[in-house]
DNA sequence: CCAAAAGTGTTTTGACTACACCCATGG
DNA sequence: CCATGGGTGTAGTCAAAACACTTTTGG
């Protein structure tokens, strides 16, 4: 039920961002979320990073909840939906200017918080709030999904919300997702696969310096199938914006892979001219 | 301001669909839209058809409005968003089982009805409703866009809403769009272009029997560039699901193009096996 | 008979695929 | 010294691009 701590933090954070003086009490926020938020609408983010050879997904969980959920938030009344997504990223990872794309609105009528009786009681007992059918928090919510590609090495996880745990999970591991969040991840990945030709997966997910095997493994994970090492390298290098460094990365009992950097100028040029040239 | 007639019709139509007995009075509907609709959320459809060699878009306009808008609706409280989109299509074109895809949620904070003073007066005078900042109808609305590909020849336009005009426009003509609806059309077309490899544009937009030049012109319009006649034909026929008919279509002072039909069985097979094979 | 657009086939080009051998590294 | 995985080059295949001539039709 500590979910409201999060809501309160969100509100405080927003006030800070918006340079608003007001501070709202947490209980007031939950009691009268209608006053702050656009009704019946939330934003959830599928945040992907790359670390130790695998793609990871950022998930959080509130005390008392069994399953993991996508980092999300409500949308403030005077806040663009896109801005809300950026705010979520900033709140949880500290990152700004993240690569973020909307992928789907989930709008089934069945999307509403389901609380067991005992959980309702927690609301009543701890906060003196009667969570009934009429409560804003208990009504149908639509949620719009965004996916984010972030540089794992730059992320500083913010566990500032009391009662919230936030963690990286291996994308392809077995995760118990909250409600329909598994579907949302699936849809996000489907979208990413379709957009793979246009989006700068490598550039966003990798640190400045990386190896071709790392880059390839990203594509392999996202596509769900192995790619030919040689052909992959050939194709990537043919784009012309990779700078081969005079360094190698020691990663095991075998030859060390060469490190590369992306030439940002050439990269932007390539993006502009041949946006559709990443087909796999 | 006849927009509310539409809202009322929508409600009646919905009650009919849902086999609900209640009938709501129109004024009650506008006055208390909160009771019927999911708050702050609407659905708009970019409906495309093909007629006389050009792609057309279906737009409507309410009496008193200067500009054209996308056919849309609000979402009933117990209605899936997808269902709302299908309902809109059914209401306006009479079609069911339409090819319909969600493409984007437009959620800028600035999205709200802007009424001039004189228009507010119409509400007050005609319906005794004070449209003020607190009125549900006057608040910020997000809207989720769907695009539809329909067979023009099957459409029976429903002008049943008093005060509503609904018309086909040539997609590439100069149209005065309401509010941000032009952006929505742009985004829809961008999405369609990106999905062109997966979506059955020809099958959905064309009647059962059609010619290759017609099919090609659809691709050309959507892509915004000419395609080589011979290569196009070759590629399409290579898919193997076109049935060449022993008829031709007389369309001008030149050789008559051959008519084709799609073999539905082979088509479905092709879709299943090589979903990504329409790249242009 | 002429303009306009459709039907069709061939060659070239370039991209993706498949595949093999050698090299560096750690244990 | 050997297992592991990385670096690189070549030949084959297939699809897309480029391209020209002939046919049909209405006016």
XYZ file of C-alpha atoms (C1' of nucleotides) in Angstrom:
614
model
C 0.000 0.000 0.000
C 3.060 2.066 0.056
C 2.149 2.830 -3.486
C 0.835 6.109 -2.183
C 4.206 7.070 -0.878
C 5.225 6.874 -4.460
C 2.328 8.961 -5.587
C 3.235 11.560 -3.001
C 6.867 11.525 -4.055
C 5.775 11.925 -7.647
C 3.740 14.923 -6.719
C 6.572 16.473 -4.780
C 8.984 15.780 -7.576
C 6.607 17.326 -10.049
C 6.173 20.421 -7.933
C 9.922 20.679 -7.816
C 10.241 20.284 -11.572
C 7.473 22.750 -12.233
C 8.949 25.108 -9.682
C 5.665 25.106 -7.855
C 5.790 26.108 -4.255
C 2.965 23.980 -2.998
C 3.625 20.804 -1.111
C 0.836 18.316 -0.938
C 0.346 15.953 1.901
C 0.430 12.344 0.819
C -2.914 11.422 2.188
C -4.513 14.383 0.538
C -2.965 13.225 -2.707
C -4.434 9.774 -2.513
C -7.718 11.027 -1.221
C -8.053 13.573 -3.969
C -5.931 12.291 -6.821
C -8.619 13.772 -9.060
C -7.261 17.160 -8.209
C -3.785 16.384 -9.458
C -4.055 13.804 -12.171
C -5.701 13.384 -15.498
C -8.432 10.889 -14.697
C -8.286 7.224 -15.605
C -4.918 7.382 -17.299
C -1.455 6.216 -16.387
C 1.906 5.804 -18.094
C 4.126 2.742 -17.825
C 7.651 2.378 -19.113
C 9.471 -0.661 -20.425
C 13.029 0.363 -19.609
C 15.757 -1.703 -21.239
C 19.452 -1.690 -20.506
C 22.386 -3.903 -21.435
C 24.761 -5.338 -18.880
C 27.127 -8.277 -18.726
C 26.082 -9.526 -22.087
C 22.342 -9.549 -21.579
C 19.431 -7.173 -21.978
C 17.890 -6.161 -18.684
C 14.552 -4.672 -17.817
C 13.873 -2.291 -14.965
C 10.995 -3.265 -12.703
C 9.680 -2.184 -9.366
C 7.541 -3.609 -6.657
C 5.693 -2.112 -3.735
C 5.768 -3.544 -0.292
C 2.854 -5.892 0.082
C 2.740 -6.729 -3.619
C 3.820 -10.114 -4.881
C 4.545 -9.241 -8.484
C 6.774 -6.858 -10.343
C 5.496 -3.948 -12.306
C 6.711 -1.517 -14.900
C 7.868 1.818 -13.550
C 4.914 4.065 -14.042
C 3.003 7.096 -12.928
C -0.142 9.043 -13.403
C -0.269 12.088 -15.622
C -0.560 15.495 -14.056
C -3.405 17.600 -15.272
C -1.181 20.105 -17.012
C 1.466 17.625 -18.086
C 1.952 16.205 -21.577
C 1.878 12.429 -21.669
C 5.333 12.372 -23.229
C 6.621 14.551 -20.442
C 5.179 12.175 -17.877
C 7.171 9.346 -19.443
C 10.372 11.395 -19.306
C 9.605 12.268 -15.720
C 9.262 8.597 -14.832
C 12.658 7.900 -16.339
C 14.219 10.823 -14.577
C 12.680 9.839 -11.252
C 13.816 6.235 -11.386
C 17.116 6.326 -13.254
C 18.284 9.890 -12.948
C 18.622 10.020 -16.724
C 17.440 12.795 -18.975
C 17.283 12.847 -22.760
C 16.532 9.177 -22.812
C 15.486 7.428 -26.005
C 11.791 6.998 -25.334
C 8.984 5.989 -27.655
C 5.313 5.480 -27.101
C 4.247 2.050 -28.267
C 0.644 1.343 -27.314
C -2.386 2.387 -25.360
C -3.835 -0.412 -23.314
C -7.477 0.403 -22.959
C -9.437 -2.680 -22.063
C -12.417 -2.054 -19.870
C -11.136 -4.644 -17.434
C -8.070 -2.609 -16.561
C -8.686 -1.612 -12.990
C -7.014 -2.149 -9.691
C -8.167 -5.314 -8.049
C -7.808 -5.172 -4.276
C -8.442 -8.037 -1.981
C -10.579 -7.253 1.020
C -7.602 -7.385 3.356
C -5.751 -4.861 1.243
C -8.688 -2.516 1.265
C -8.489 -2.686 5.003
C -4.908 -1.501 4.954
C -6.078 1.653 3.257
C -8.790 2.162 5.784
C -6.721 1.349 8.813
C -3.499 3.118 7.926
C -4.872 6.122 6.176
C -8.485 6.384 7.082
C -9.427 6.257 3.415
C -12.346 4.250 2.218
C -11.273 2.705 -1.078
C -14.627 2.038 -2.633
C -15.967 1.894 -6.140
C -16.185 5.646 -6.247
C -12.583 6.272 -5.356
C -10.538 7.645 -8.266
C -7.776 5.205 -7.551
C -10.076 2.262 -7.827
C -11.668 3.034 -11.143
C -10.828 1.831 -14.613
C -7.441 3.006 -15.814
C -6.064 3.102 -19.283
C -2.329 3.045 -19.537
C -0.057 4.125 -22.299
C 3.192 2.227 -22.711
C 6.547 3.755 -23.563
C 9.749 1.893 -24.128
C 13.091 3.351 -23.193
C 16.584 2.328 -24.202
C 19.125 3.434 -21.651
C 22.837 3.171 -21.046
C 23.021 0.814 -18.087
C 26.301 2.280 -16.914
C 24.763 5.728 -16.535
C 21.753 4.660 -14.497
C 21.630 5.497 -10.795
C 18.620 3.697 -9.443
C 16.460 5.808 -7.239
C 14.944 3.886 -4.395
C 13.852 7.106 -2.813
C 10.266 5.987 -2.590
C 9.690 4.338 0.691
C 8.327 0.866 0.231
C 9.380 0.668 -3.385
C 12.027 -1.740 -4.569
C 13.466 -1.164 -7.992
C 15.670 -3.683 -9.745
C 17.130 -4.794 -13.027
C 16.011 -8.200 -14.289
C 17.323 -10.253 -17.124
C 14.778 -9.703 -19.873
C 14.534 -13.338 -20.820
C 14.189 -14.669 -17.314
C 11.002 -15.800 -15.653
C 9.445 -12.797 -14.003
C 6.138 -12.630 -12.168
C 4.540 -9.551 -13.620
C 1.762 -7.552 -12.071
C -1.608 -7.664 -13.832
C -1.190 -7.183 -17.599
C 2.348 -5.874 -17.436
C 3.704 -8.994 -19.083
C 1.548 -8.289 -22.109
C 2.872 -4.778 -22.149
C 6.457 -6.000 -22.212
C 5.569 -8.388 -25.002
C 3.991 -5.631 -27.032
C 6.964 -3.356 -26.415
C 9.359 -6.003 -27.684
C 7.185 -6.670 -30.693
C 7.260 -2.974 -31.501
C 11.000 -2.769 -30.997
C 11.504 -5.685 -33.348
C 9.414 -3.974 -35.981
C 11.285 -0.706 -35.515
C 14.683 -2.321 -35.290
C 15.555 -0.921 -38.687
C 15.003 2.647 -37.594
C 16.001 2.839 -33.973
C 19.537 3.291 -32.729
C 19.443 0.271 -30.445
C 23.177 -0.027 -30.151
C 23.868 3.592 -29.628
C 21.279 3.922 -26.882
C 21.845 0.676 -25.045
C 25.617 0.575 -25.124
C 28.158 2.769 -23.429
C 30.318 4.980 -25.634
C 32.817 2.235 -26.191
C 31.706 -1.277 -27.001
C 32.526 -4.372 -28.991
C 30.811 -5.918 -31.985
C 29.903 -9.098 -30.115
C 28.099 -6.929 -27.576
C 26.229 -5.078 -30.272
C 25.343 -8.310 -31.972
C 24.068 -9.875 -28.808
C 21.609 -6.999 -28.455
C 20.212 -7.652 -31.889
C 20.131 -11.370 -31.210
C 18.221 -10.939 -27.984
C 15.715 -8.555 -29.495
C 15.184 -10.678 -32.572
C 15.218 -13.886 -30.608
C 17.547 -15.682 -32.989
C 21.281 -15.978 -33.604
C 22.898 -13.865 -36.283
C 25.940 -14.772 -38.310
C 28.932 -13.160 -36.639
C 30.748 -12.328 -39.866
C 27.794 -11.006 -41.785
C 26.680 -8.912 -38.862
C 30.065 -7.265 -38.523
C 30.282 -6.657 -42.249
C 26.902 -5.013 -42.369
C 27.425 -2.832 -39.330
C 30.806 -1.623 -40.514
C 29.344 -0.897 -43.933
C 27.293 1.869 -42.325
C 30.550 3.748 -41.988
C 30.012 5.410 -38.637
C 31.996 3.040 -36.464
C 35.432 4.096 -35.302
C 37.762 1.214 -34.616
C 39.791 1.902 -31.494
C 43.293 0.695 -30.832
C 42.135 -1.118 -27.764
C 40.663 -4.453 -27.015
C 38.497 -5.726 -24.247
C 39.629 -8.778 -22.314
C 36.586 -10.899 -21.818
C 37.650 -14.510 -21.551
C 39.771 -17.348 -22.648
C 39.880 -16.324 -26.253
C 40.945 -13.566 -28.551
C 39.946 -10.112 -27.313
C 37.327 -8.271 -29.290
C 38.111 -4.854 -30.721
C 36.516 -1.815 -29.178
C 34.478 0.603 -31.270
C 33.036 4.034 -30.850
C 30.303 5.678 -32.880
C 31.243 8.759 -34.844
C 28.305 10.999 -33.954
C 28.590 13.202 -37.020
C 28.705 10.344 -39.487
C 26.013 8.616 -37.472
C 23.594 11.502 -37.786
C 24.326 11.772 -41.487
C 23.621 8.087 -41.961
C 20.415 8.387 -39.993
C 19.239 11.221 -42.164
C 20.058 9.686 -45.505
C 19.235 6.030 -45.131
C 16.861 5.698 -42.256
C 15.589 2.360 -43.378
C 18.861 0.561 -43.754
C 19.072 -1.659 -40.739
C 16.904 -4.502 -41.906
C 17.712 -7.886 -40.439
C -23.044 22.555 -31.338
C -24.944 19.754 -32.848
C -22.021 17.692 -31.719
C -24.220 16.635 -28.860
C -26.753 15.105 -31.165
C -23.937 12.882 -32.168
C -23.078 12.086 -28.619
C -26.694 11.182 -27.961
C -26.859 9.019 -31.046
C -23.697 7.315 -29.946
C -25.218 6.561 -26.621
C -28.389 5.219 -28.148
C -26.414 3.139 -30.589
C -24.300 1.771 -27.780
C -27.326 0.891 -25.716
C -28.666 -0.920 -28.726
C -25.424 -2.795 -29.268
C -25.105 -3.680 -25.628
C -28.751 -4.653 -25.527
C -29.306 -2.188 -22.772
C -32.822 -1.036 -22.237
C -32.101 2.429 -21.014
C -32.477 5.361 -23.277
C -30.696 8.499 -22.314
C -31.930 11.887 -23.157
C -29.451 13.871 -25.150
C -29.249 16.752 -22.785
C -28.726 14.469 -19.865
C -25.897 12.886 -21.832
C -24.114 16.147 -22.413
C -24.808 17.387 -18.970
C -23.543 14.267 -17.329
C -21.128 12.727 -19.815
C -19.141 11.661 -16.790
C -21.795 9.092 -16.118
C -21.399 7.431 -19.497
C -17.861 7.940 -20.668
C -14.394 7.184 -19.523
C -13.170 10.627 -18.539
C -10.802 12.713 -20.600
C -10.417 10.184 -23.385
C -11.664 9.957 -26.937
C -11.022 7.851 -30.014
C -10.510 9.196 -33.520
C -10.284 7.207 -36.704
C -8.328 7.877 -39.872
C -10.510 6.004 -42.335
C -8.994 5.412 -45.745
C -10.703 4.178 -48.872
C -9.763 3.965 -52.543
C -11.949 5.320 -55.287
C -11.427 6.476 -58.846
C -7.715 6.007 -58.656
C -7.056 7.953 -55.485
C -6.958 7.308 -51.766
C -9.748 9.030 -49.889
C -10.167 9.905 -46.267
C -13.460 10.029 -44.410
C -14.089 13.218 -42.475
C -17.015 14.820 -40.765
C -18.043 18.253 -39.684
C -20.631 19.546 -37.295
C -22.910 22.386 -38.083
C -21.327 25.574 -36.846
C -17.791 24.252 -37.244
C -15.528 25.510 -39.979
C -13.094 22.631 -40.161
C -13.245 18.929 -40.786
C -12.527 16.363 -38.181
C -11.799 12.679 -37.939
C -14.780 10.508 -37.136
C -14.526 9.933 -33.424
C -16.287 9.210 -30.219
C -15.847 8.955 -26.524
C -15.303 5.633 -24.813
C -18.062 4.172 -22.734
C -17.137 3.267 -19.215
C -17.435 -0.443 -19.761
C -16.200 -0.430 -23.343
C -12.743 -1.502 -24.535
C -10.965 1.190 -26.488
C -10.618 -1.142 -29.468
C -14.338 -1.782 -29.382
C -15.008 1.933 -29.402
C -13.004 2.242 -32.594
C -14.976 -0.567 -34.221
C -18.175 1.084 -33.080
C -17.164 4.339 -34.726
C -16.571 2.531 -38.003
C -19.837 0.684 -37.739
C -21.744 3.863 -36.927
C -20.346 5.879 -39.809
C -19.762 3.343 -42.579
C -21.990 0.432 -41.671
C -18.960 -1.845 -41.905
C -17.952 -4.514 -39.455
C -14.751 -6.528 -39.349
C -12.837 -3.585 -40.657
C -9.045 -3.587 -40.721
C -8.331 -1.286 -37.822
C -5.101 -0.555 -35.989
C -4.262 1.739 -33.148
C -1.422 4.047 -34.070
C -0.864 6.669 -31.389
C -2.112 8.326 -28.265
C -2.166 12.084 -28.501
C -1.787 13.324 -24.990
C -0.575 16.892 -24.982
C -1.828 18.951 -22.103
C -3.111 21.543 -24.551
C -5.653 19.156 -26.037
C -8.937 20.623 -24.964
C -11.964 22.025 -26.629
C -11.579 25.703 -27.338
C -14.930 27.421 -27.536
C -15.398 30.987 -28.510
C -17.705 32.990 -26.316
C -20.465 32.984 -28.895
C -20.336 29.214 -29.114
C -20.564 28.847 -25.388
C -23.721 30.862 -25.646
C -25.215 28.354 -28.032
C -24.892 25.720 -25.361
C -26.452 27.929 -22.804
C -29.264 29.192 -24.998
C -30.222 25.991 -26.744
C -29.696 23.510 -24.010
C -29.528 25.430 -20.809
C -26.113 24.017 -20.087
C -23.382 26.145 -18.694
C -20.198 25.015 -20.416
C -17.617 26.199 -17.956
C -14.175 25.044 -16.935
C -15.728 22.388 -14.727
C -17.804 20.781 -17.436
C -16.530 17.328 -18.453
C -16.842 18.234 -22.093
C -14.635 21.231 -21.705
C -11.700 19.621 -19.975
C -8.488 18.266 -21.330
C -8.973 15.255 -23.588
C -6.486 12.700 -24.723
C -7.337 10.943 -27.914
C -6.143 7.670 -29.273
C -5.892 7.368 -33.033
C -6.838 4.317 -35.069
C -6.444 3.932 -38.778
C -8.864 1.914 -40.840
C -8.574 0.546 -44.339
C -11.962 0.017 -45.892
C -13.446 -1.106 -49.160
C -14.922 2.108 -50.529
C -17.529 0.254 -52.528
C -18.969 -1.359 -49.409
C -19.318 1.822 -47.412
C -22.780 3.274 -46.807
C -22.209 6.623 -45.208
C -24.395 7.254 -42.234
C -25.492 10.816 -41.973
C -27.943 9.846 -39.317
C -26.582 12.356 -36.887
C -28.439 15.571 -37.225
C -26.081 18.385 -37.890
C -23.265 16.116 -38.938
C -21.940 16.035 -42.470
C -19.745 13.144 -43.411
C -17.772 13.061 -46.633
C -14.908 11.435 -48.496
C -11.977 13.686 -49.344
C -9.037 13.051 -51.558
C -6.237 12.313 -49.139
C -3.709 14.506 -50.871
C -5.954 17.508 -51.253
C -5.921 20.621 -49.146
C -8.227 20.046 -46.224
C -8.909 22.381 -43.328
C -8.613 20.106 -40.361
C -10.029 20.744 -36.937
C -7.497 21.366 -34.154
C -4.676 18.817 -34.283
C -6.426 16.386 -36.588
C -4.019 17.147 -39.397
C -1.150 15.957 -37.219
C -3.094 12.840 -36.467
C -3.541 12.086 -40.158
C 0.157 12.694 -40.698
C 1.079 10.320 -37.922
C -1.323 7.708 -39.210
C 0.232 7.843 -42.659
C 3.716 7.667 -41.210
C 2.689 4.549 -39.307
C 1.075 3.010 -42.351
C 4.244 3.604 -44.352
C 6.279 1.863 -41.691
C 3.848 -1.037 -41.544
C 3.413 -1.277 -45.274
C 5.379 -4.508 -45.315
C 2.999 -6.228 -42.946
C -0.439 -4.843 -43.675
C -2.726 -6.041 -46.430
C -3.227 -2.626 -47.924
C -4.416 -3.871 -51.256
C -6.737 -6.475 -49.912
C -8.413 -4.089 -47.512
C -8.659 -1.010 -49.697
C -9.646 -2.631 -52.957
C -12.817 -4.388 -53.949
C -12.600 -8.101 -54.656
C -11.646 -7.502 -58.238
C -9.016 -4.939 -59.148
C -6.175 -4.158 -61.500
C -2.454 -3.943 -60.896
C -2.286 -0.245 -61.749
C -4.880 0.360 -59.039
C -2.912 -1.632 -56.514
C 0.258 0.132 -57.483
C -1.299 3.531 -57.188
C -2.203 2.739 -53.575
C 1.387 1.945 -52.768
C 2.548 5.010 -54.637
C 0.198 7.284 -52.752
C 1.110 5.867 -49.395
C 4.820 5.942 -50.103
C 4.631 9.292 -51.815
C 6.778 8.243 -54.753
C 6.349 6.493 -58.080
C 7.141 2.816 -58.372
C 8.373 1.027 -61.445
C 5.367 -0.510 -63.107
C 7.152 -3.659 -64.268
C 9.025 -4.387 -61.070
C 5.914 -3.784 -59.019
C 3.890 -6.237 -61.027
C 6.649 -8.812 -60.931
C 6.995 -8.601 -57.184
C 3.292 -8.717 -56.474
C 2.726 -11.683 -58.728
C 5.665 -13.437 -57.136
C 3.644 -13.667 -53.931
C 1.561 -16.221 -55.720
C -1.856 -15.375 -54.355
C -3.174 -13.332 -57.250
C -5.634 -14.933 -59.620
C -5.574 -13.490 -63.101
C -9.097 -13.147 -64.438
C -10.129 -13.407 -68.056
C -11.534 -9.939 -67.977
C -10.197 -6.495 -68.449
C -11.294 -3.153 -67.205
C -11.875 -0.389 -69.733
C -10.415 2.709 -68.242
C -9.369 4.997 -71.041
C -7.805 5.560 -74.391
C -5.269 2.834 -73.996
C -4.837 -0.847 -73.481
C -7.135 -2.254 -70.787
C -5.559 -3.581 -67.621
C -6.157 -7.147 -66.537
C -8.374 -7.798 -63.563
C -7.133 -9.820 -60.593
C -8.638 -11.436 -57.562
C -6.885 -12.545 -54.379
C -6.924 -16.245 -53.572
C -7.851 -16.072 -49.901
C -6.376 -19.447 -49.008
C -3.021 -18.781 -50.625
C -3.127 -15.277 -49.232
C -3.475 -16.463 -45.654
C -0.721 -18.987 -46.177
C 1.579 -16.303 -47.521
C 0.732 -14.048 -44.618
C 1.609 -16.726 -42.134
C 4.871 -17.786 -43.675
C 6.470 -14.598 -44.874
C 4.882 -11.747 -43.031
C 7.709 -9.378 -43.784
C 7.816 -9.753 -47.515
C 6.300 -6.559 -48.835
C 9.244 -4.265 -48.518
C 9.359 -1.425 -50.999
C -3.069 7.421 -86.755
C -1.705 9.113 -82.504
C -1.390 9.683 -77.571
C -1.652 7.322 -73.404
C -1.083 3.749 -70.546
C -0.690 -1.408 -70.085
C 1.639 -5.922 -70.918
C 5.989 -8.322 -70.726
C 11.445 -10.001 -70.437
C 16.450 -9.308 -69.818
C 20.476 -7.636 -67.738
C 22.868 -5.646 -64.057
C 23.717 -4.645 -59.451
C 24.032 -5.108 -54.868
C 22.807 -7.119 -50.645
C 22.304 -11.047 -47.783
C 23.747 -16.003 -46.955
C 26.628 -19.529 -46.196
C 30.743 -21.026 -45.168
C 36.398 -21.953 -43.489
C 40.518 -20.752 -41.772
C 43.493 -18.427 -38.738
C 44.392 -15.866 -34.319
C 44.539 -14.480 -29.488
C 43.663 -15.678 -24.730
C 43.071 -18.032 -20.144
C 43.242 -21.963 -17.764
C 48.153 -27.210 -25.544
C 43.545 -26.801 -26.137
C 38.992 -24.998 -25.843
C 36.644 -20.874 -26.757
C 35.281 -17.264 -29.217
C 36.933 -13.269 -32.317
C 38.941 -11.511 -36.748
C 38.518 -11.676 -41.666
C 37.517 -13.046 -47.050
C 35.099 -15.397 -50.807
C 31.714 -17.557 -53.601
C 26.919 -18.218 -54.455
C 22.145 -16.834 -54.496
C 18.349 -14.079 -54.876
C 15.822 -10.044 -55.035
C 15.570 -5.236 -56.516
C 16.674 -1.809 -59.992
C 17.181 -0.277 -64.477
C 15.608 -0.407 -68.719
C 12.774 -0.879 -74.172
C 9.682 -2.493 -77.076
C 5.105 -3.972 -78.256
C 0.000 -3.918 -77.617
C -4.509 -2.093 -76.927
C -7.796 1.501 -76.850
C -10.471 5.935 -77.518
C -10.687 9.937 -79.796
